[in-house]
Coordinates of C-alpha atoms in Angstrom, one line a residue:
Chain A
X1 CA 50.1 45.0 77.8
X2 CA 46.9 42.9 77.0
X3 CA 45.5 43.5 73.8
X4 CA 42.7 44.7 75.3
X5 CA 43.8 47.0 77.2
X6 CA 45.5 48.4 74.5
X7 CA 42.5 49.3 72.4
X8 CA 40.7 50.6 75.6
X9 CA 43.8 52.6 75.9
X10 CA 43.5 54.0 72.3
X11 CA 39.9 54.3 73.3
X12 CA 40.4 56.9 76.4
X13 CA 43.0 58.7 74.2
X14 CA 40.5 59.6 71.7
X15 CA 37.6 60.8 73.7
X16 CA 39.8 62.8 75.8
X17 CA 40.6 64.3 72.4
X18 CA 37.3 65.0 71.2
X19 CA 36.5 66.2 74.7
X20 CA 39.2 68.8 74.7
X21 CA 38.1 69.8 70.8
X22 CA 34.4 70.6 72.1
X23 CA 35.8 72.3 75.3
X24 CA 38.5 74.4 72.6
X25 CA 35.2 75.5 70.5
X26 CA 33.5 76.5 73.5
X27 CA 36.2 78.8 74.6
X28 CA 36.3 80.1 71.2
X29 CA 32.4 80.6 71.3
X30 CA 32.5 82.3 74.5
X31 CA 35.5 85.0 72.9
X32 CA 32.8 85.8 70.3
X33 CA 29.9 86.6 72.9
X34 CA 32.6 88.6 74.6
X35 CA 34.1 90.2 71.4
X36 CA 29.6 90.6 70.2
X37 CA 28.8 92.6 73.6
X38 CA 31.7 94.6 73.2
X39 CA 31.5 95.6 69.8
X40 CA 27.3 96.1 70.3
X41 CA 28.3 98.4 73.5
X42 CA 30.8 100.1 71.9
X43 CA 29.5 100.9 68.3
X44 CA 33.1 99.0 67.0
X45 CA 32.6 97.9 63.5
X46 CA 36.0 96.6 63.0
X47 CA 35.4 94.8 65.9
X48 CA 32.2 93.2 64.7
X49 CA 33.7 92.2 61.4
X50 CA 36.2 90.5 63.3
X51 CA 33.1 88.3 65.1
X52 CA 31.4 87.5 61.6
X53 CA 35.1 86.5 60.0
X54 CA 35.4 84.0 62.4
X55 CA 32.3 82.4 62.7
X56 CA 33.1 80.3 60.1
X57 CA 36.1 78.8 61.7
X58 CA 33.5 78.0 64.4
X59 CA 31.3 76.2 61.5
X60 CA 34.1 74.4 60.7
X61 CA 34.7 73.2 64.3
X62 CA 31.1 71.7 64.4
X63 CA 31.9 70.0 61.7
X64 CA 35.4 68.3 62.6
X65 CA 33.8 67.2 66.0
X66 CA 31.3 65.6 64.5
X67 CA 33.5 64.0 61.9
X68 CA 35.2 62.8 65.1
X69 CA 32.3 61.5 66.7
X70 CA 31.2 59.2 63.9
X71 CA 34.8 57.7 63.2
X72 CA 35.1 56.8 66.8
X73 CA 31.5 55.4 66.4
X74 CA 32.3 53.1 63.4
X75 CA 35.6 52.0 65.4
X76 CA 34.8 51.6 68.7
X77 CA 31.5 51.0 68.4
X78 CA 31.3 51.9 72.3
X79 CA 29.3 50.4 75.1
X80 CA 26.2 52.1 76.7
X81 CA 28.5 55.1 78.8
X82 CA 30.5 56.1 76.3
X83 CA 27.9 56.0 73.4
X84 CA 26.0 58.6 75.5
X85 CA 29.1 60.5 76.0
X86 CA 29.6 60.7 72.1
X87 CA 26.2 61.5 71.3
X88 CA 26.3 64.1 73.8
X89 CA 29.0 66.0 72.2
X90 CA 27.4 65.7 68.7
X91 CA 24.6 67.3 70.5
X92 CA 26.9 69.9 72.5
X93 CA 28.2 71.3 69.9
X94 CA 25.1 71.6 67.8
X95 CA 24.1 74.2 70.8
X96 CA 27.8 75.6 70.3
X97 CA 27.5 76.3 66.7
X98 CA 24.1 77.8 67.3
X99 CA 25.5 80.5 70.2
X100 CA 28.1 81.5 67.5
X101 CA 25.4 82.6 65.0
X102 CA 23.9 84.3 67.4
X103 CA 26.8 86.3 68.2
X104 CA 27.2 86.9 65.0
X105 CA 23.9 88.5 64.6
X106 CA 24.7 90.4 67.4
X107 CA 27.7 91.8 65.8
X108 CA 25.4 92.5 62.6
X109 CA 23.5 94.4 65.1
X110 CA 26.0 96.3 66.2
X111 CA 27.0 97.4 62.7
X112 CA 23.8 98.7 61.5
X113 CA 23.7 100.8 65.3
X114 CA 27.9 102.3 64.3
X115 CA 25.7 103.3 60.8
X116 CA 22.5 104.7 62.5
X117 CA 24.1 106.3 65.8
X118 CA 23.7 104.7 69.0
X119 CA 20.1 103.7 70.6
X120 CA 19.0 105.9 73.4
X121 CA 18.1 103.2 75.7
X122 CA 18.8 99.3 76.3
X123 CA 22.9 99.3 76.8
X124 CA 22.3 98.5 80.5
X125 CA 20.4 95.7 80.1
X126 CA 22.5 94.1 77.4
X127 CA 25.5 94.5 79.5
X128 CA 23.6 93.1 82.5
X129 CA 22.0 90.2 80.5
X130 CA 24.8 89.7 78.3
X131 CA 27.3 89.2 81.3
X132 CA 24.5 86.2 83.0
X133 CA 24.7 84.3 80.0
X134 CA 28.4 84.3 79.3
X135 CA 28.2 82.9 82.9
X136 CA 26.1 80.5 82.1
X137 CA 27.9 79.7 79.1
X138 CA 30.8 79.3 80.9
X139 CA 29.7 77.0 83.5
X140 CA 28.0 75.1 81.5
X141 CA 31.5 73.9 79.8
X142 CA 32.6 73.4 83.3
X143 CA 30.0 71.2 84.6
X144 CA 30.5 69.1 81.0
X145 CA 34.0 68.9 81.7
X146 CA 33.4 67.9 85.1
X147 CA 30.4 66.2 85.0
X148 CA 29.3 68.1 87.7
X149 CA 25.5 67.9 88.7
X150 CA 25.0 70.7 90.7
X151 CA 27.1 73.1 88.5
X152 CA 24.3 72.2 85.9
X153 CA 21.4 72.5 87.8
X154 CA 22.6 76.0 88.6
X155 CA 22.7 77.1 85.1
X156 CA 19.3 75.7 84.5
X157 CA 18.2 77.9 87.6
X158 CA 20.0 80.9 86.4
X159 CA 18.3 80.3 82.5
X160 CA 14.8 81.3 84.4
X161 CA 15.9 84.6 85.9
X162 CA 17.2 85.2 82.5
X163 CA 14.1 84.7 80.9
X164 CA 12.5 87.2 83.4
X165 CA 14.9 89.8 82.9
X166 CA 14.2 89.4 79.3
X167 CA 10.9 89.6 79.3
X168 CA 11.1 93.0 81.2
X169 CA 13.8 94.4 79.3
X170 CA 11.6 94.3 76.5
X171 CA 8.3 95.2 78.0
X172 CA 10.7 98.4 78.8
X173 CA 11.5 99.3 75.7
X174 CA 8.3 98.8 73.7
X175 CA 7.1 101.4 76.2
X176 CA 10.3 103.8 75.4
X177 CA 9.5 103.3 72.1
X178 CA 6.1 104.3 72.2
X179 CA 7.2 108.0 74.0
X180 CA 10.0 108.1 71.4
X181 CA 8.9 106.7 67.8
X182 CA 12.1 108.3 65.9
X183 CA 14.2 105.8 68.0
X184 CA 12.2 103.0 66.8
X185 CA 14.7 101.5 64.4
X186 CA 18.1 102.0 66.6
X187 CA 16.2 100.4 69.6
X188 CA 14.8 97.4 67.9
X189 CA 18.7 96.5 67.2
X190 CA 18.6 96.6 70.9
X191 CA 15.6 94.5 71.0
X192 CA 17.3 91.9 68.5
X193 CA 20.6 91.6 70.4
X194 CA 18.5 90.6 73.7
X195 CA 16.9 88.3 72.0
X196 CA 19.7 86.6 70.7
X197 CA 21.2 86.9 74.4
X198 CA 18.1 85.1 75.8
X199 CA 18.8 82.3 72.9
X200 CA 22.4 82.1 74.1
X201 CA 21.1 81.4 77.7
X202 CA 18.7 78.5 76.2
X203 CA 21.5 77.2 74.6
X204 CA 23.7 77.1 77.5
X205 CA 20.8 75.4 79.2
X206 CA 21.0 72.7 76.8
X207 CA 24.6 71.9 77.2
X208 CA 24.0 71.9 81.1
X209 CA 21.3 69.7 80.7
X210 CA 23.7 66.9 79.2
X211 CA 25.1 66.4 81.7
X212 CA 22.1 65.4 83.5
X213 CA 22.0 62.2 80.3
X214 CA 25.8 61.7 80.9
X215 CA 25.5 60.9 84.9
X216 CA 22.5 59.3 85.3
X217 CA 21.4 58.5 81.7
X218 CA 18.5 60.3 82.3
X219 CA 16.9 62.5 79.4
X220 CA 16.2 65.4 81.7
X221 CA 15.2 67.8 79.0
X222 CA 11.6 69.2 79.4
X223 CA 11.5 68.4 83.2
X224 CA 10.4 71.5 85.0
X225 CA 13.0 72.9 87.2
X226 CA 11.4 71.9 90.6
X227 CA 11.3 68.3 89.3
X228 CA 14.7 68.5 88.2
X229 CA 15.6 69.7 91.5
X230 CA 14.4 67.2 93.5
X231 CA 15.4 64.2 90.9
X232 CA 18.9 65.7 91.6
X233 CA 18.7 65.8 95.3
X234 CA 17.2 62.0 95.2
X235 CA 20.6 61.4 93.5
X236 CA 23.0 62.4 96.1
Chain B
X1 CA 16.7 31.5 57.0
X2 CA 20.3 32.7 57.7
X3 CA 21.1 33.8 61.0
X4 CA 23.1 37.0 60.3
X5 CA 20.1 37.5 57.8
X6 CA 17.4 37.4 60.5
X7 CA 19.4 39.9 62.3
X8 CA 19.9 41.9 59.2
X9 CA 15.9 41.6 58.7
X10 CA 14.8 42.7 62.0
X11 CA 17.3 45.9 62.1
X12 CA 16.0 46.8 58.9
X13 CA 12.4 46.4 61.0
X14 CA 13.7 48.5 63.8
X15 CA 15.1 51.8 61.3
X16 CA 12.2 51.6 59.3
X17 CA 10.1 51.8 62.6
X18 CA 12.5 55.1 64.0
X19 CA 12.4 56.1 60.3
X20 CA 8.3 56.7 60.8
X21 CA 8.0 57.8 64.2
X22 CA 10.4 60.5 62.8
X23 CA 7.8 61.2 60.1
X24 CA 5.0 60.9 62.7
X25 CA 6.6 63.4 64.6
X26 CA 6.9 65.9 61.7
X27 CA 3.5 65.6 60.8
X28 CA 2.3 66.6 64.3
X29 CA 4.6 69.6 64.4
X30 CA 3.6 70.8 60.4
X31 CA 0.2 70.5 62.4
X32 CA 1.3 72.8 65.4
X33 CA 2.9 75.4 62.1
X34 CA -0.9 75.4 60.7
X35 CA -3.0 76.0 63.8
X36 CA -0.4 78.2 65.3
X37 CA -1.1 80.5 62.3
X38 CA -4.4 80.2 62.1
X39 CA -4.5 81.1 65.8
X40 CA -2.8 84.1 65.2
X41 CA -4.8 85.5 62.1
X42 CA -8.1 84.7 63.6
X43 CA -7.1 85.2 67.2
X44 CA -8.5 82.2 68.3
X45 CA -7.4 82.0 71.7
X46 CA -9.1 78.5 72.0
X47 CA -6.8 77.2 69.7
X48 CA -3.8 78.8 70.9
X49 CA -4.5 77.1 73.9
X50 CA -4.6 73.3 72.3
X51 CA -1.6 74.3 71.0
X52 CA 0.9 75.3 73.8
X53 CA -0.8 72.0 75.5
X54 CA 0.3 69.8 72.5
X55 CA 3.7 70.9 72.9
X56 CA 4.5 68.9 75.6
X57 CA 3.4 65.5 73.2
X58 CA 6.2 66.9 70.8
X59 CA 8.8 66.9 73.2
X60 CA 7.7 63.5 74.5
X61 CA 8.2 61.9 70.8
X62 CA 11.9 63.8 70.4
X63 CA 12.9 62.0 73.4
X64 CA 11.4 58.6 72.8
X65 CA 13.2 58.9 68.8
X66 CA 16.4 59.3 70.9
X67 CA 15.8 57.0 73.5
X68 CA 14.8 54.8 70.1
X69 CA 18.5 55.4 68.6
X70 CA 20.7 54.9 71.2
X71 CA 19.1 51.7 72.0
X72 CA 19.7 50.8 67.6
X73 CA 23.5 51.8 68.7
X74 CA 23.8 49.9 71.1
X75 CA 22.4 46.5 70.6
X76 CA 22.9 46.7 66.5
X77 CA 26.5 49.1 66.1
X78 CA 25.6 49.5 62.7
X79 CA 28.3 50.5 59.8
X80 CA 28.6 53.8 58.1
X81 CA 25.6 54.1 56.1
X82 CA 23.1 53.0 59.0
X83 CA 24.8 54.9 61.5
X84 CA 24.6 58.0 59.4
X85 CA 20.8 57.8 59.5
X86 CA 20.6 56.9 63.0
X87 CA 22.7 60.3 64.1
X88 CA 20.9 62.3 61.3
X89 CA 17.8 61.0 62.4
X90 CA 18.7 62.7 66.4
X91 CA 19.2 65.6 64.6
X92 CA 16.7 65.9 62.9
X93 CA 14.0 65.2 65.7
X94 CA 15.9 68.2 67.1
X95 CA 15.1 70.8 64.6
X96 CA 11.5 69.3 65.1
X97 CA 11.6 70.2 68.6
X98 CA 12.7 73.6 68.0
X99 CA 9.5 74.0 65.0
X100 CA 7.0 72.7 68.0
X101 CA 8.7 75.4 70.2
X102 CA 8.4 78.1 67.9
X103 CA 5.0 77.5 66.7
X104 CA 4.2 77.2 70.6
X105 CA 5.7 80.4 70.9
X106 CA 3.2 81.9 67.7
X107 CA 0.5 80.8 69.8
X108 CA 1.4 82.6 73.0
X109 CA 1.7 85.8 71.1
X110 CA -1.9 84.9 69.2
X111 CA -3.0 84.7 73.1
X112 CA -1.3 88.8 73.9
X113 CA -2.9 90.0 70.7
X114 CA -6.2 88.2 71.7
X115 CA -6.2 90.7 74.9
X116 CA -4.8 93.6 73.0
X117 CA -6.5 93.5 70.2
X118 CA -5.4 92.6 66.6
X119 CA -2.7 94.3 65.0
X120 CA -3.3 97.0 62.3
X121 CA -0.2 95.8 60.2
X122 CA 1.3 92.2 59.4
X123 CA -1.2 90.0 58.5
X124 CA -0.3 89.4 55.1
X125 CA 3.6 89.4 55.8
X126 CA 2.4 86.5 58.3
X127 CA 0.1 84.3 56.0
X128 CA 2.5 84.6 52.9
X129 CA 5.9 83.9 55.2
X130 CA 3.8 81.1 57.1
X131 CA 2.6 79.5 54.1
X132 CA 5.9 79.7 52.8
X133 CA 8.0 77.9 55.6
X134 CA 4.9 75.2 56.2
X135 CA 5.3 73.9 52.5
X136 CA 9.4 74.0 53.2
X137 CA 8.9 71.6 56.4
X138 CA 6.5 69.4 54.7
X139 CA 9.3 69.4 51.2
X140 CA 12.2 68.7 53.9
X141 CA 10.2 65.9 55.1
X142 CA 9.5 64.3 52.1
X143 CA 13.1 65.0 50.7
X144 CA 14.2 63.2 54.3
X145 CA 11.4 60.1 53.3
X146 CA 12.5 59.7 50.0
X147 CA 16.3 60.8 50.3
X148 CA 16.2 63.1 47.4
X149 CA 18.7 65.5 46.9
X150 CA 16.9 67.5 44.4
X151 CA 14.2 68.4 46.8
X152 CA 16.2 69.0 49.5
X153 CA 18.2 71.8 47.6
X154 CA 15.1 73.4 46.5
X155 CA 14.4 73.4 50.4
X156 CA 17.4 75.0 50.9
X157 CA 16.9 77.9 47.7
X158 CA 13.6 78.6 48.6
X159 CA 15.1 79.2 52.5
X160 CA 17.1 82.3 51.0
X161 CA 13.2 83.7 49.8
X162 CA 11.9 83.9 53.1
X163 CA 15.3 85.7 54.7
X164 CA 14.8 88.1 52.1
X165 CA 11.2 88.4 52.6
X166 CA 11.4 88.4 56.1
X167 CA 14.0 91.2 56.5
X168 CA 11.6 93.3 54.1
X169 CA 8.2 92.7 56.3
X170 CA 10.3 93.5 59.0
X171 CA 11.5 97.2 57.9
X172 CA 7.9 97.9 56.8
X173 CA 6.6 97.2 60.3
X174 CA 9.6 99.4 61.3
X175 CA 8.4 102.2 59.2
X176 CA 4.9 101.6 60.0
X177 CA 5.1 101.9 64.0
X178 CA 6.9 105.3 63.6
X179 CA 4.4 106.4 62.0
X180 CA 1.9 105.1 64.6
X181 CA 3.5 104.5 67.6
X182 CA 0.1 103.6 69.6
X183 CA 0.3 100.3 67.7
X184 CA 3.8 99.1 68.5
X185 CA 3.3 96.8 71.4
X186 CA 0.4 95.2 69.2
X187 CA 2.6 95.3 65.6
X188 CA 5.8 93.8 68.3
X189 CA 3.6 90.4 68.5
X190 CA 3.4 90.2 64.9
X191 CA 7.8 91.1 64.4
X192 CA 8.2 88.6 67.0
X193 CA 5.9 85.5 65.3
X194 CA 7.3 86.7 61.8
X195 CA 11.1 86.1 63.6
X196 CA 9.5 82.5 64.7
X197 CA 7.8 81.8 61.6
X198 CA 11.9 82.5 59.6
X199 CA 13.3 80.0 62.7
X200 CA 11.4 77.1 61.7
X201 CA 12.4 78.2 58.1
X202 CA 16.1 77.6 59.3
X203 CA 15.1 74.4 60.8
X204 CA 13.5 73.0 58.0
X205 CA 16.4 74.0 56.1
X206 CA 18.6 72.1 58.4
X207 CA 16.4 68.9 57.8
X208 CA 16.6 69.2 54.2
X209 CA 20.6 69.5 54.4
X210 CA 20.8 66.2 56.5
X211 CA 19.6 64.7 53.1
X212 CA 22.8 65.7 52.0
X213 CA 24.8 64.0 54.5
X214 CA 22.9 60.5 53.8
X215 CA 23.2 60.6 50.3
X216 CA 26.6 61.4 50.1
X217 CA 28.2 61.0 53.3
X218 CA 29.5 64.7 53.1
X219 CA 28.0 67.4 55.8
X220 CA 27.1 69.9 53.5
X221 CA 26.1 72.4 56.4
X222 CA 27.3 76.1 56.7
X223 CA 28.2 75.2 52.6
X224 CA 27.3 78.7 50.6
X225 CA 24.2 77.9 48.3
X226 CA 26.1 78.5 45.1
X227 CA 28.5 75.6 45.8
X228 CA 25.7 73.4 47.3
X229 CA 23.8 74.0 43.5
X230 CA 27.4 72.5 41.9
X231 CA 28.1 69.9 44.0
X232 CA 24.8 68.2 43.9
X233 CA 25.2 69.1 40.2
X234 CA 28.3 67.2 39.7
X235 CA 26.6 64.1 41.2
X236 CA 24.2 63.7 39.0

């Protein structure tokens, strides 16, 4: 084998490593949005100290990547494609760590509702909303894996309705709220827990939107959806 | 002049340049902290308005530092300690990003409490908190500028304040829209910017802990604040 070669080999061995790292701490992250909506839904407090326990190995994953990412920096010093690559990942699993606190605080949630009894109102929209973004979440790893343009561009679209069904998930409790002050505290748990849903979504945005960088080197961030779309379609 | 010292010269140009635009960058979003809560106190929707336009500007820099960086890695591949500022530098222009967006979001709720009226709680949770978390960004900047590790843990101390503050604004605004429940949609805008106001206090952080990271090489994230204080101790 030519030297070359070789190291090129080496090369391709270690970024499929650090790929399959970022795709293991997403799985991970997705079990904990899982695990958070459960233990929310079902007032489970051992569950939910289960969630915060192992946020911290999540932490820890950042961390290794990124470890990772500047050791194969310093010896590889890669060429344009694979630079981006690297940087994305750093940047991938920035938005990975960030989902896990946020289930996290969803599982904090859920313990003050086991300690206050349940909220009256709001369970249907966290399943509802809580189920999109695990989606999105989800495919969002998959289009990174894949490198798959479209997948991306559909978890961008689905981000918006997100947003929407926030925002009206919200509008409907403040007005529950108002009819029903004594529920006040229980359903502002609610309130937090969707909030930290809608964050998840943005999140999972981000990651989709690497993959826009990774294909076409394009930072794509900040570009309105109907201009993403059509840069996309000029693409193909 | 040596060659490889030309080169060495005009890389040390190029971080020093990234270096500032970095700086320039942070000055415009403490900017977007300060009018954001002036926006809100006075509900000035004028104001608001400049500032939801300006956002667009701060994204515009964040992508132009890390257009900036990648083009560094590429044409310089610079060893460890060069490296680690360029990737903490794309980190850090990310946090910044997320400030701009949260202050953006302060001013959209300054524009709902423009039509509804001003709140009859919060106020004073909102200029103390605000005040608090502007002076941590412009510290972590500095700390950044300067690479000082003492500053940057008293970032990071003075972080814990505000959680602690925050969570006790927030169960008095609790409290106080029980007790008059025609206010909650209004005292819902001020809970909401009071939850932006602690984000940018966790992004600042963040900037202040990438201080850590330069100086010593070690990524001192997600580390508890008792075993930051003794290892920046046993450095000194």
């Amino acid at each position: 084998m030519h030297p070359e070669q070789h190291i090129s080999h080496q090369f391709d061995t270690e970024l499929e490593a650090i790929k399959s790292h970022v795709l293991a701490m997403g799985g991970l992250v997705e079990k904990q949005i899982e695990d958070a909506l459960t233990a929310i839904i079902d007032a489970d407090s051992e569950l939910a100290g289960e969630i915060i326990a192992r946020e911290k190995q999540i932490n820890g994953m950042e961390m290794s990547v990124d470890e990772e990412a500047t050791r194969i920096l310093v010896k590889r010093q890669p060429a344009a494609s694979d630079l981006r690559m690297v940087l994305a990942i750093t940047k991938a699993v920035r938005d990975l760590e960030r989902i896990g606190d946020e289930s996290k605080k969803i599982a904090k949630l859920a313990l003050s509702l086991t300690e206050e009894g349940p909220a009256p109102r709001g369970y249907f929209e966290l399943r509802h909303i809580g189920a999109a973004v695990r989606e999105m979440l989800h495919d969002a790893l998959d289009a990174f894996a894949r490198l798959d343009v479209q997948s991306a561009l559909e978890v961008v679209r689905r981000d918006k309705t997100v947003d929407r069904e926030y925002r009206s998930a919200t509008r409907e409790l403040v007005t529950y709220m108002m009819e029903d002050p004594r529920s006040i505290s229980r359903v502002m748990n609610i309130m937090w827990a969707l909030r930290a849903l809608e964050r998840i979504g943005d999140h999972s945005r981000n990651v989709a939107e690497y993959v826009f960088y990774l294909v076409k080197g394009k930072d794509l961030r900040h570009t309105g959806l109907d201009d993403l779309e059509s840069a996309v379609k000029s693409w193909s």
